[in-house]
Each structure stands twice: as structure tokens, then as C-alpha cells.
XYZ file of C-alpha atoms in Angstrom:
281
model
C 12.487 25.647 1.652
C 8.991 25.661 1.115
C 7.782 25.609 4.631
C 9.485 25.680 7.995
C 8.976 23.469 11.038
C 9.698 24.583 14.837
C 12.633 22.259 16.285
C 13.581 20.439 12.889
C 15.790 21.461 9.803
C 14.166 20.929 6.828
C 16.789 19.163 4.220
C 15.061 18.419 1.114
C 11.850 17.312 -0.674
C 10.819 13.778 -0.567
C 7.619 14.212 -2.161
C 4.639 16.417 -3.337
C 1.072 15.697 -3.357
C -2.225 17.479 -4.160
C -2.639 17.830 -0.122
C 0.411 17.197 1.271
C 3.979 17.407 1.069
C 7.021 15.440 2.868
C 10.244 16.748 3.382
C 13.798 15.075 4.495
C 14.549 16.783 8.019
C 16.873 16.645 11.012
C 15.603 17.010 14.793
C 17.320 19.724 16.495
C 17.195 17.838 19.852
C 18.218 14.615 18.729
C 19.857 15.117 15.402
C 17.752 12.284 14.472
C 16.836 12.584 10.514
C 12.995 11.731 9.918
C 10.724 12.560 6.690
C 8.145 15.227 8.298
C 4.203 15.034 6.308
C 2.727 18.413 6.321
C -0.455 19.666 4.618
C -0.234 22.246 2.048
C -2.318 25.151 1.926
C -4.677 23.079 0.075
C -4.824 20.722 2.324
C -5.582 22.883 5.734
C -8.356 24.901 3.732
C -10.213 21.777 3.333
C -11.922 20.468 6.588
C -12.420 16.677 5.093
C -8.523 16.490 4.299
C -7.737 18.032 8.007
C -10.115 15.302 9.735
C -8.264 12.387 7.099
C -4.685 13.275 8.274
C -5.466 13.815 12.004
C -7.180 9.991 11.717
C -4.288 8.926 9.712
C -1.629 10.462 12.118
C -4.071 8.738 15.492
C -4.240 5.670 13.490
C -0.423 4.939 12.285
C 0.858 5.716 15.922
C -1.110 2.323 17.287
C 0.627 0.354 15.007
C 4.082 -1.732 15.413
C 5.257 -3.656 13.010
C 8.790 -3.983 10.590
C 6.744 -3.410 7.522
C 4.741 -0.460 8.401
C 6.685 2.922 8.467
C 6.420 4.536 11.877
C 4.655 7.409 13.548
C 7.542 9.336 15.439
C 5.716 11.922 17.013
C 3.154 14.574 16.071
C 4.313 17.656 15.668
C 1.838 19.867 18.079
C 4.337 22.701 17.310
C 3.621 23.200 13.897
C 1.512 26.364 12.087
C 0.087 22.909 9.503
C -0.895 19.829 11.151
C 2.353 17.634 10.584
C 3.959 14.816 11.357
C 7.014 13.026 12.235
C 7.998 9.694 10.208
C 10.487 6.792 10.484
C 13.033 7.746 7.652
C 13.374 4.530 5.428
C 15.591 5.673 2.815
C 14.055 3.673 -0.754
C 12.287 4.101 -3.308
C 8.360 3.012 -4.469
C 7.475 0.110 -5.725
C 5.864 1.806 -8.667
C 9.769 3.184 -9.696
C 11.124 -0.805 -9.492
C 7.950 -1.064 -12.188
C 8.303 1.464 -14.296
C 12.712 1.416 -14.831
C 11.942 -2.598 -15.437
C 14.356 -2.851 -12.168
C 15.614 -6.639 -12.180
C 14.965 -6.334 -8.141
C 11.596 -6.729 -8.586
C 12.540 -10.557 -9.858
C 15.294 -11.085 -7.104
C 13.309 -9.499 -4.011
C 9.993 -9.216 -5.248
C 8.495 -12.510 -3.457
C 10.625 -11.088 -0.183
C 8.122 -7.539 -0.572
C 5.121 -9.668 -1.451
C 5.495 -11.466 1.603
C 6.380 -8.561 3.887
C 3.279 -6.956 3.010
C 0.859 -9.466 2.989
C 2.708 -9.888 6.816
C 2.024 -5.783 7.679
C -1.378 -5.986 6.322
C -2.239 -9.169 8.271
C -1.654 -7.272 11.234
C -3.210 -4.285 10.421
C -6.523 -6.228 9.973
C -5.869 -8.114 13.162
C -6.288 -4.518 14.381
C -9.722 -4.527 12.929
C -8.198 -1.958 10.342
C -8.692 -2.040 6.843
C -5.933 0.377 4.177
C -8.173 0.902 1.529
C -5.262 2.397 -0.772
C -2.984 -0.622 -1.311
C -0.624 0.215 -4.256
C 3.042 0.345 -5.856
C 3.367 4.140 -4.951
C 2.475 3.364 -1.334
C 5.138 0.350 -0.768
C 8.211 1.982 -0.312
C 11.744 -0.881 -0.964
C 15.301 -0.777 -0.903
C 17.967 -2.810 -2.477
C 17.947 -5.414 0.173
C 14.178 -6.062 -0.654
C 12.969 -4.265 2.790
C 10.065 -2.669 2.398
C 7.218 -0.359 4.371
C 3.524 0.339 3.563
C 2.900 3.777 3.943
C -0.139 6.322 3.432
C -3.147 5.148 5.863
C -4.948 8.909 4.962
C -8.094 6.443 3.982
C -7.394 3.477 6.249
C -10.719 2.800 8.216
C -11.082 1.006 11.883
C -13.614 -1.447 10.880
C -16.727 -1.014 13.669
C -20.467 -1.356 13.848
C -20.710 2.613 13.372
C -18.541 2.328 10.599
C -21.000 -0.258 8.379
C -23.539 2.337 8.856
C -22.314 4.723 7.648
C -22.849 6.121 3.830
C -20.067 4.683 1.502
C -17.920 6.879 -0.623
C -16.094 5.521 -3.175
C -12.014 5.910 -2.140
C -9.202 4.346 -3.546
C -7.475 4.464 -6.732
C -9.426 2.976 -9.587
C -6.277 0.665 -10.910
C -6.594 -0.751 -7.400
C -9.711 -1.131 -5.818
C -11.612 -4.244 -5.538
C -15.070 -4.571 -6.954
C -16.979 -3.857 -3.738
C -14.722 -0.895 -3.317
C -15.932 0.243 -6.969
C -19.790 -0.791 -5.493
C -19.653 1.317 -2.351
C -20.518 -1.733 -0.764
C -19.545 -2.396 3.139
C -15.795 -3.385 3.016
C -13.322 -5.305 5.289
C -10.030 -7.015 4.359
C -10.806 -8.438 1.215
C -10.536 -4.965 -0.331
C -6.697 -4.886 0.477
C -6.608 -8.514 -0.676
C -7.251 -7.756 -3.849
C -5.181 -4.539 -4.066
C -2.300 -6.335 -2.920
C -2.875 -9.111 -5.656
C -3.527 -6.123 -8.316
C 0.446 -4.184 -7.522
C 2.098 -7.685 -7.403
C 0.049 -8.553 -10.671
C 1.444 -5.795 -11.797
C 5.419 -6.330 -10.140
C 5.893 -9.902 -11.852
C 3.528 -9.417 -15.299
C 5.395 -5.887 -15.646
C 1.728 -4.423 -16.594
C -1.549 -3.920 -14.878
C -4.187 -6.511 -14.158
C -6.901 -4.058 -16.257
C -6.559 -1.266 -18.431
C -8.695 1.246 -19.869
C -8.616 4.812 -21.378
C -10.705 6.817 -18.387
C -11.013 6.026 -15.095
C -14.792 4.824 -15.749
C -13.431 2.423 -18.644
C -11.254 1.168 -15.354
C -14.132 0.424 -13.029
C -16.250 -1.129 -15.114
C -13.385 -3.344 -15.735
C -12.751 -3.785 -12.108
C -16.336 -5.292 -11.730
C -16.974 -7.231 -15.103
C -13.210 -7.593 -17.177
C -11.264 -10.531 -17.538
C -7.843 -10.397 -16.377
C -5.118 -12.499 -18.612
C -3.053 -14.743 -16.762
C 0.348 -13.776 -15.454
C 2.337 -16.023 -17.559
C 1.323 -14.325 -20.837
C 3.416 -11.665 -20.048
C 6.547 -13.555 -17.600
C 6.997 -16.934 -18.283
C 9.145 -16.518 -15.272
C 6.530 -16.389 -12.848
C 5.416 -19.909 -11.847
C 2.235 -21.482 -11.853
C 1.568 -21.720 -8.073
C 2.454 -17.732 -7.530
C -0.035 -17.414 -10.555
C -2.648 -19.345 -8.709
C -2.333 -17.415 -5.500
C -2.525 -14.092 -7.632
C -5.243 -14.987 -9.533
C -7.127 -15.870 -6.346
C -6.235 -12.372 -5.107
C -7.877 -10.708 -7.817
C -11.173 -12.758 -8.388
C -14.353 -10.273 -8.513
C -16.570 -12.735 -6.613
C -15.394 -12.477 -2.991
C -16.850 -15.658 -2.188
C -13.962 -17.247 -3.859
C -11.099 -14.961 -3.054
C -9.382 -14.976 0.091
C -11.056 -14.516 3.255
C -8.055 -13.167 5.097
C -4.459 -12.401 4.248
C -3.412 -15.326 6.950
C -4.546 -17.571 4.233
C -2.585 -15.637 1.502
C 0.384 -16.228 3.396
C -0.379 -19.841 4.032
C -0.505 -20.471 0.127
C 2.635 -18.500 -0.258
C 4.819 -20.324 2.622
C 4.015 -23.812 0.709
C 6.488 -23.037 -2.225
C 8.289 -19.807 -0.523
C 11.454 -20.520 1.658
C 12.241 -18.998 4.350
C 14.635 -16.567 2.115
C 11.960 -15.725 0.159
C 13.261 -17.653 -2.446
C 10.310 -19.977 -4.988
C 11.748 -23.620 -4.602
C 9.711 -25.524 -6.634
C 10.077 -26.567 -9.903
C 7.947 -24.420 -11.634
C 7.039 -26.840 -14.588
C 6.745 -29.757 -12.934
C 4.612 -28.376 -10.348
């Protein structure tokens, strides 16, 4: 293995990033299997990236709830800062997209509402994500799902809207004001969430473009095509609440996800199932 952690056996690779890597370990102690998130080289040489994963790492052990993967312990131990997560053996979001996976049709509303649940409480924590996308929703065939990655998330204070801006986020994803380096709260995650699930039921993204300016400049001025026009499947009142999601003006989006998940709970039962009739409705 790549690297080697005091007190766990390292099993396999989960994943690779430009900063950070997770593996599939067992705890010696315990023989409890977690995934373990440890910088790279790349990522310890760079004191920015350090400070991001020792805030992420602070900031994902104050949270509990079912749709949030879990801080199990830091690993003080370790050479690389590193840490110890809930194992929650799935896949991403962004896989169900891109193999067309007919889950996304049969549990998709279940994930929709789980999330827009976890991210109502993480901004009842006065916490914003910032990085709401497919690759950070992790699912599994019963259509249980975590968010994962808070390495941008941002405790909303005072100090905080003083602060200079940078812009953060991936550009497929982030909400106008997020493109702006304006002062952000919840609304930003709002719209991300409306952007992936845009994306789950209409099988494409909400904008496209060729370079990741062509994408911003869509994210603040481009029309986005209704859902329908790609999944006649999707009904009208799940288009509506999307649609709201994703307008540019925040004055007419959401305020908070509470209300999301008030629109969602008038034609969502409590199996997650849509029970209206779509064209009559």
C-alpha cells in the first residue's frame, strides 16, 4: 500500500484525489473496518490544504445526523494529518448518472429527500457545504445515502462576512453568488442541490459549456431548459420545486431547505414514493 497508518490495516483504495487519498482499513483494536482520509504529499506541502482538512476534520465531528457520513476519530497518530470515517459501503451519485442506473428513478426522490434533510441540519448549525454535488453523495441499492466532503464547508459568522471571498466550488455547481464572490449562506447549497438532482432525473446537466468560464457565465446569465424535455417521467410539481432550486435571482429561490422539503412532502409519501397524478396535477 501506498501509505501506512499506526493501529489500522490498510485494505484497499477507495479513492484518489489531487490532495488526498482514502483507503478501506481495519482497526487493530476493534477490528472495526472504516475508510481512513489522508493527505498526500501534495496535500501536507501546502499550508492552505493542511488548515482546509484540519477545519473539515473539527467541523464533521460536531455533526450527527443519518445522512452525513461520520467523523470516527482523528488519527493524532499519523506521520499525514488523517482521519477516521464511518464506512458506508456505495457508490456516488455521479456513477448512478453516468451507467444510466434505473435506481436513480426508483430511489432517487428517497436521496433527494435525505439530503435536502442532512443539509437542513447542517445549516441549522449555522454551516453552509459550499461543494454540493453527485461525486459528494455517496448511495446504495436501498437508496441510503451520505453527504460527504465538508473540506470547503464554512461556519457562517460575523467574522466570516468580512472576510475576502474566494471563489470555491465546482463551476457545474455553484450558484450565481458563489460565481460573484458575493457573501453566501444556504441558498448556495440550495441551488447545488437543485443543480445534481437536475441532473439525476433530466440525465444531463442544468448548463453546459466548453471551459469552465463558458460555465460561469452560464451560471449567472443562461437559461436552463425544463426537466421534462429530457424525462417525461419526471412530473410537473418535482419540476417546479427544481426549477425553484436553480433560479439565479435569490429573491425568488428558496430561502431555506425547510421550505424545499415542505414543497417536496406535499406530493412525496412517506416511502418516498411521487403519488400524484402527474398529468392531472
Amino acid at each position: 500500500m501506498s501509505y501506512i497508518v499506526t493501529g489500522y490495516k490498510i485494505e484497499n483504495p477507495i479513492k484518489s484525489g489531487g490532495f488526498a487519498e482514502v483507503y478501506y482499513a481495519l482497526r487493530i483494536k476493534d477490528k472495526k473496518h472504516v475508510a481512513i482520509k489522508v493527505l498526500n504529499q501534495s496535500g501536507c506541502n501546502n499550508s492552505r490544504i493542511r488548515r482546509l482538512f484540519q477545519n473539515e476534520a473539527k467541523l464533521m465531528a460536531s455533526l450527527d445526523h443519518p445522512n452525513i457520513i461520520k467523523v470516527d476519530s482523528v488519527i493524532k497518530e499519523s506521520k499525514r494529518p488523517a482521519i477516521a470515517l464511518e464506512y458506508f459501503e456505495s457508490e456516488t451519485l455521479k456513477t448512478w448518472i453516468l451507467n444510466k442506473n434505473p435506481l436513480i428513478f426508483q430511489k432517487g426522490m428517497k436521496v433527494f429527500i435525505q439530503m435536502a434533510k442532512a443539509l437542513n441540519y447542517v445549516h441549522e448549525q449555522n454551516i453552509i457545504h459550499k461543494d454540493i454535488k453527485p461525486e459528494n453523495i455517496l448511495v446504495n441499492n436501498e437508496g441510503e445515502s451520505r453527504l460527504i466532503d465538508f473540506s470547503i464547508a464554512e461556519k457562517i459568522s460575523f467574522l466570516s462576512k468580512l472576510r475576502p471571498k474566494k471563489r470555491e466550488g465546482t463551476p457545474l455547481y455553484m450558484a450565481p453568488e458563489q460565481v460573484r464572490k458575493d457573501n453566501l449562506d444556504g441558498q448556495c447549497d440550495i441551488y447545488a442541490l437543485g443543480a445534481t438532482f437536475y441532473e439525476a432525473f433530466a440525465g444531463t446537466p442544468h448548463v453546459q459549456g466548453k471551459s469552465e468560464k463558458a460555465i460561469l457565465q452560464k451560471q449567472l446569465k443562461g437559461q436552463v431548459p425544463k426537466i421534462r424535455q429530457f424525462n417525461k417521467n419526471v412530473s410537473h410539481k418535482l419540476e417546479t420545486v427544481i426549477m425553484r432550486m436553480l433560479e439565479k435571482n435569490r429573491e425568488k429561490r428558496y430561502k431555506t431547505m425547510r421550505e424545499v422539503l415542505y414543497e417536496l412532502g406535499k406530493f412525496a409519501d412517506e416511502n418516498y414514493q411521487i403519488s400524484v397524478n402527474e398529468e392531472s396535477q
